[in-house]
Amino acid sequence: MIQVVQQGLLDTIQDAGRYGYQHLGINPGGAMDRVALAVANSLAGNDLTEAAIELHFPASAFLFDTDAMIALSGADFGAIVNGQPLDINRPVLVNKQTVLRFSKPVSGARCYLAIRGGLALTPWLGSYSTHLKAGAGGLDGRPLKKNDHLQLRQDNISPLWFRGKEVVPLPWTADVSHLYTTKDIIRTLPGSQWNLLREDARQQFTAAAFSLTEQSDRMGFRLSGPPLATQPREEQLSAGITRGTIQLLPDGQLIILMADHQTTGGYARLAHVITADMPSLSQRMPYQEIHFSMTDEKTASALLWKQEQDLLFLQNACKLRLEEWLQQQPV
């Protein structure tokens, strides 16, 4: 098992989410950055959607009571095991009685720790993801805290693989640059109430810079930018909303709904962030600027399909590299 020896800011167990329950008021939740979750799991030899630990800085520190293979992806928090720096996007063997710590925020907002074989947890409604409001899923439906113990699902790491070392980085890495947007551009589709904006406000939406505020969290990213004016309108009825929906608040500011969003809302639904750009958005920090650009459904679908194909290719490549490496190890 692994033990939490230092509590982090907000570290929870997340997988790809639980679907099919929004009509009951239960949102899908899951990892904010589904790409980083998939990459970390691929490197650790797991299924793409296996549960992992989503970390925010300052992050938890973990004592490994058993030998394990781990992988980190997403944000770089300056990971260190017993004084040895670890690269993200690389599988690593860590010996029992070693401690994984995170020293400084280098880049990104959320880091994912995957452990080969996964965590031994009880699913709730078909998912291991932590649902904080319901107090269910993950570990007792709450963030990790000091002295928590997480049982691993399998323990099949041979001590011979370490060759007397405490930490063994495996000789391959994942290039993830093509899985994220390289600039501050977040692509969107028009929402059902896009036409509520005045013409000048529509131009502002794509021309102005918006920055994330400190009120941004797993429920939604509050933005600061020029107030967007609307046409005269009647009150709107509440309607279904989803991750990536961009709503217009009464003060003319915007909020982007994220993983732990509510299932219905009455604010105007101006636009939707395309699914392929949600991982990039999830790694933005407060005060960072973003710019919106409009695209079409055909382009959004093609970008998502390409991203999914790249993740499957990465999973297969990691599986082959791991099999080759294991064949070379002593038994």
XYZ file of C-alpha atoms in Angstrom:
331
model
C 0.000 0.000 0.000
C 0.997 3.651 -0.023
C 0.565 6.074 2.860
C -0.121 9.809 2.739
C 2.573 11.303 4.990
C 1.850 14.924 4.118
C -1.554 16.325 3.183
C -1.912 18.307 -0.032
C -4.154 21.185 -1.022
C -6.868 19.154 -2.764
C -5.782 15.701 -3.890
C -8.455 13.198 -4.865
C -8.822 9.873 -6.618
C -10.262 10.289 -10.107
C -10.874 8.134 -13.163
C -12.639 8.918 -16.441
C -15.898 9.704 -14.606
C -19.354 8.199 -14.098
C -21.915 8.651 -16.841
C -25.642 8.033 -17.129
C -26.761 9.721 -13.911
C -27.120 13.401 -14.811
C -30.911 13.019 -14.864
C -30.576 12.201 -11.149
C -28.478 15.280 -10.489
C -25.150 13.382 -10.367
C -22.542 14.858 -12.674
C -19.898 12.672 -14.375
C -16.989 14.240 -12.458
C -13.722 12.437 -13.111
C -10.282 13.756 -13.954
C -10.082 17.387 -15.001
C -7.387 16.493 -17.553
C -8.445 13.251 -19.230
C -5.354 13.310 -21.487
C -2.929 13.396 -18.543
C -4.906 10.611 -16.855
C -4.630 8.466 -19.990
C -0.923 9.215 -20.484
C 0.002 8.393 -16.880
C -1.970 5.152 -17.029
C -0.434 4.153 -20.372
C 3.082 4.648 -19.009
C 2.230 2.629 -15.895
C 0.814 -0.214 -17.996
C -2.816 0.350 -17.008
C -6.038 0.837 -18.933
C -6.471 4.427 -20.078
C -9.349 5.051 -17.666
C -7.866 3.439 -14.526
C -8.228 5.486 -11.341
C -5.259 7.696 -10.481
C -4.513 10.435 -7.954
C -5.211 13.995 -9.131
C -2.787 16.376 -7.423
C -2.827 20.141 -6.905
C 0.133 22.100 -5.572
C 1.123 21.994 -2.753
C 0.621 18.271 -3.260
C 0.573 15.318 -0.897
C 3.669 13.277 -0.096
C 3.452 9.481 -0.306
C 5.374 6.721 1.466
C 5.502 3.475 -0.523
C 5.186 0.431 1.722
C 5.845 -1.815 -1.255
C 7.811 -1.717 -4.508
C 5.798 -0.048 -7.253
C 5.873 1.232 -10.815
C 4.474 4.746 -11.137
C 4.073 7.451 -13.769
C 3.335 11.163 -13.524
C 1.707 13.276 -16.219
C 0.003 16.626 -16.617
C 1.511 19.371 -14.470
C 5.162 19.296 -13.420
C 5.390 19.801 -9.644
C 9.091 19.011 -9.290
C 8.635 15.411 -8.140
C 11.407 13.965 -5.965
C 11.858 10.451 -4.533
C 14.400 10.277 -1.707
C 16.169 13.316 -3.139
C 16.219 12.095 -6.752
C 14.243 14.253 -9.230
C 11.675 12.460 -11.382
C 10.631 13.343 -14.919
C 6.979 13.523 -15.774
C 5.726 11.389 -18.686
C 8.149 8.551 -17.846
C 7.522 5.237 -16.020
C 9.577 4.867 -12.832
C 10.218 2.038 -10.378
C 10.209 3.167 -6.742
C 11.464 0.933 -3.954
C 9.529 0.266 -0.769
C 10.146 2.703 2.086
C 10.814 5.545 -0.353
C 8.890 8.838 -0.193
C 7.514 10.717 -3.199
C 7.374 14.492 -2.653
C 6.631 17.509 -4.828
C 8.960 20.478 -4.414
C 7.758 23.333 -6.634
C 5.175 24.194 -9.311
C 7.102 24.196 -12.588
C 4.214 24.171 -15.045
C 0.532 23.311 -15.175
C -2.201 23.105 -12.561
C -2.910 19.380 -12.109
C -0.608 16.377 -11.954
C -1.727 12.754 -12.182
C -0.056 9.900 -10.321
C -0.796 6.478 -11.793
C 0.384 3.261 -10.134
C 0.778 0.022 -12.070
C -2.184 -2.244 -11.343
C -4.281 0.588 -9.931
C -5.775 1.168 -6.496
C -7.955 -1.347 -4.666
C -11.136 0.695 -4.195
C -14.881 0.157 -4.125
C -16.660 1.767 -7.102
C -19.709 3.988 -6.681
C -22.165 3.982 -9.597
C -19.579 2.351 -11.810
C -16.718 4.770 -11.132
C -13.898 5.249 -8.635
C -13.958 9.031 -9.034
C -14.342 11.105 -5.871
C -17.648 12.989 -5.761
C -17.035 15.609 -3.081
C -20.594 16.924 -2.760
C -22.113 13.442 -2.499
C -19.292 12.229 -0.228
C -18.944 9.077 -2.310
C -16.410 7.395 -4.564
C -12.641 7.484 -4.240
C -11.560 7.221 -0.604
C -14.707 7.839 1.447
C -15.777 10.556 -0.994
C -13.221 13.086 0.275
C -9.778 14.515 -0.486
C -6.749 12.585 0.731
C -5.442 13.521 4.168
C -2.420 12.696 6.285
C -2.147 9.054 7.427
C -4.527 7.762 4.761
C -3.555 4.342 3.424
C -4.283 3.333 -0.164
C -4.214 -0.355 -0.962
C -2.716 -1.323 -4.321
C -4.558 -3.814 -6.489
C -1.474 -5.848 -7.361
C 2.042 -6.302 -6.030
C 4.169 -7.949 -8.718
C 7.275 -5.774 -8.882
C 10.418 -7.873 -8.527
C 13.144 -6.541 -6.187
C 15.663 -7.815 -8.766
C 14.604 -5.086 -11.199
C 16.090 -2.386 -8.963
C 19.655 -3.760 -9.013
C 20.348 -2.156 -5.658
C 18.861 1.253 -6.542
C 15.979 3.014 -4.802
C 14.621 4.644 -7.971
C 14.810 3.277 -11.522
C 13.504 5.505 -14.354
C 12.622 3.294 -17.306
C 14.286 4.177 -20.637
C 11.388 5.764 -22.506
C 9.181 8.847 -22.281
C 5.921 9.992 -23.829
C 5.828 13.062 -26.069
C 2.538 14.752 -25.180
C 3.048 18.132 -26.867
C 0.714 17.292 -29.751
C -2.087 16.359 -27.322
C -2.429 19.924 -26.009
C -2.870 23.339 -27.562
C 0.457 25.141 -27.671
C -0.900 28.658 -27.349
C -3.509 30.350 -25.164
C -6.240 29.756 -27.766
C -9.265 27.741 -26.580
C -11.576 26.673 -29.384
C -15.340 26.853 -28.881
C -18.655 26.113 -30.557
C -21.608 28.537 -30.377
C -24.139 27.647 -27.699
C -27.908 27.622 -27.886
C -28.074 31.239 -26.649
C -25.126 32.688 -28.531
C -27.465 35.083 -30.323
C -28.396 36.723 -27.011
C -25.120 38.628 -27.211
C -25.099 41.985 -28.941
C -23.009 42.154 -32.083
C -20.209 44.083 -30.368
C -20.160 41.551 -27.521
C -19.785 38.665 -29.997
C -16.759 40.398 -31.434
C -15.363 40.943 -27.930
C -15.780 37.241 -27.141
C -13.197 36.268 -29.750
C -11.070 39.437 -29.715
C -10.555 40.092 -26.003
C -8.321 38.325 -23.490
C -9.948 36.630 -20.495
C -8.029 35.577 -17.396
C -8.833 32.908 -14.834
C -9.699 34.274 -11.406
C -8.923 32.829 -7.981
C -12.544 31.620 -7.831
C -11.676 28.855 -10.326
C -11.929 25.252 -9.150
C -13.120 21.805 -10.203
C -16.703 23.102 -10.495
C -15.972 25.975 -12.834
C -13.409 28.496 -14.066
C -14.525 32.062 -13.344
C -13.118 34.466 -15.907
C -12.296 38.151 -15.766
C -12.624 40.196 -18.925
C -14.713 42.872 -20.603
C -18.388 42.563 -19.575
C -20.405 41.143 -22.459
C -23.690 42.902 -23.182
C -26.843 41.085 -24.289
C -29.958 41.890 -26.257
C -33.107 42.591 -24.225
C -34.406 39.184 -23.160
C -36.815 37.367 -20.926
C -35.746 35.218 -17.986
C -34.398 31.840 -19.075
C -35.559 28.501 -17.729
C -32.990 26.169 -16.214
C -31.689 23.606 -18.678
C -29.159 20.801 -18.843
C -25.505 21.812 -18.932
C -22.273 19.914 -19.366
C -18.519 20.173 -18.949
C -17.171 22.932 -21.161
C -20.378 24.997 -21.226
C -19.587 28.731 -21.123
C -22.247 30.626 -19.191
C -22.838 34.371 -19.007
C -23.242 35.625 -15.443
C -25.522 38.564 -14.529
C -22.506 40.914 -14.297
C -21.503 40.166 -17.894
C -18.571 37.938 -16.902
C -18.101 34.322 -17.955
C -17.766 30.981 -16.217
C -16.639 27.739 -17.875
C -18.135 24.631 -16.289
C -15.574 21.991 -15.380
C -15.608 18.403 -14.070
C -17.705 18.954 -10.928
C -20.287 21.224 -12.574
C -23.933 21.192 -11.570
C -26.267 19.320 -13.923
C -28.674 22.182 -14.707
C -28.341 25.949 -14.839
C -30.314 29.039 -15.718
C -27.546 31.337 -16.941
C -27.268 31.904 -20.676
C -25.292 29.185 -22.432
C -23.230 31.213 -24.882
C -20.727 28.648 -26.120
C -19.016 25.336 -25.434
C -15.296 24.567 -25.240
C -14.574 21.707 -27.625
C -13.738 18.439 -25.872
C -10.271 18.232 -27.412
C -9.280 21.533 -25.764
C -10.628 20.778 -22.279
C -7.355 19.119 -21.142
C -5.395 22.221 -22.154
C -7.888 24.455 -20.378
C -7.739 22.338 -17.213
C -3.996 22.999 -16.888
C -4.437 26.802 -16.824
C -3.636 28.607 -13.589
C -5.375 31.630 -12.012
C -4.374 34.910 -13.677
C -3.350 33.151 -16.894
C -4.985 34.565 -19.994
C -6.931 32.676 -22.617
C -8.433 33.713 -25.941
C -11.498 32.111 -27.498
C -11.822 31.220 -31.145
C -14.895 29.829 -32.868
C -14.799 26.601 -34.836
C -17.388 24.181 -36.261
C -18.648 20.751 -35.261
C -16.815 18.971 -38.082
C -13.478 20.397 -36.990
C -14.208 19.725 -33.302
C -15.078 16.095 -34.060
C -11.952 15.626 -36.178
C -9.722 17.075 -33.446
C -11.244 14.808 -30.802
C -10.954 11.732 -33.036
C -7.271 12.514 -33.684
C -6.611 12.996 -29.973
C -8.278 9.697 -29.105
C -6.323 7.879 -31.813
C -3.058 9.368 -30.561
C -3.834 8.188 -27.025
C -4.561 4.655 -28.242
C -1.329 4.671 -30.244
C 0.570 5.820 -27.156
C -1.040 3.096 -25.046
C -0.006 0.398 -27.536
C 3.526 1.790 -27.841
C 3.940 1.881 -24.054
C 2.648 -1.676 -23.767
C 5.172 -2.937 -26.317
C 8.084 -1.066 -24.711
C 7.146 -2.391 -21.275
C 6.872 -5.972 -22.540
C 10.291 -5.716 -24.200
C 11.827 -4.261 -21.048
C 10.313 -6.932 -18.801
C 11.708 -9.697 -21.013
C 15.205 -8.349 -20.352
C 14.857 -8.313 -16.567
C 16.029 -11.027 -14.129
C 13.387 -13.346 -12.707
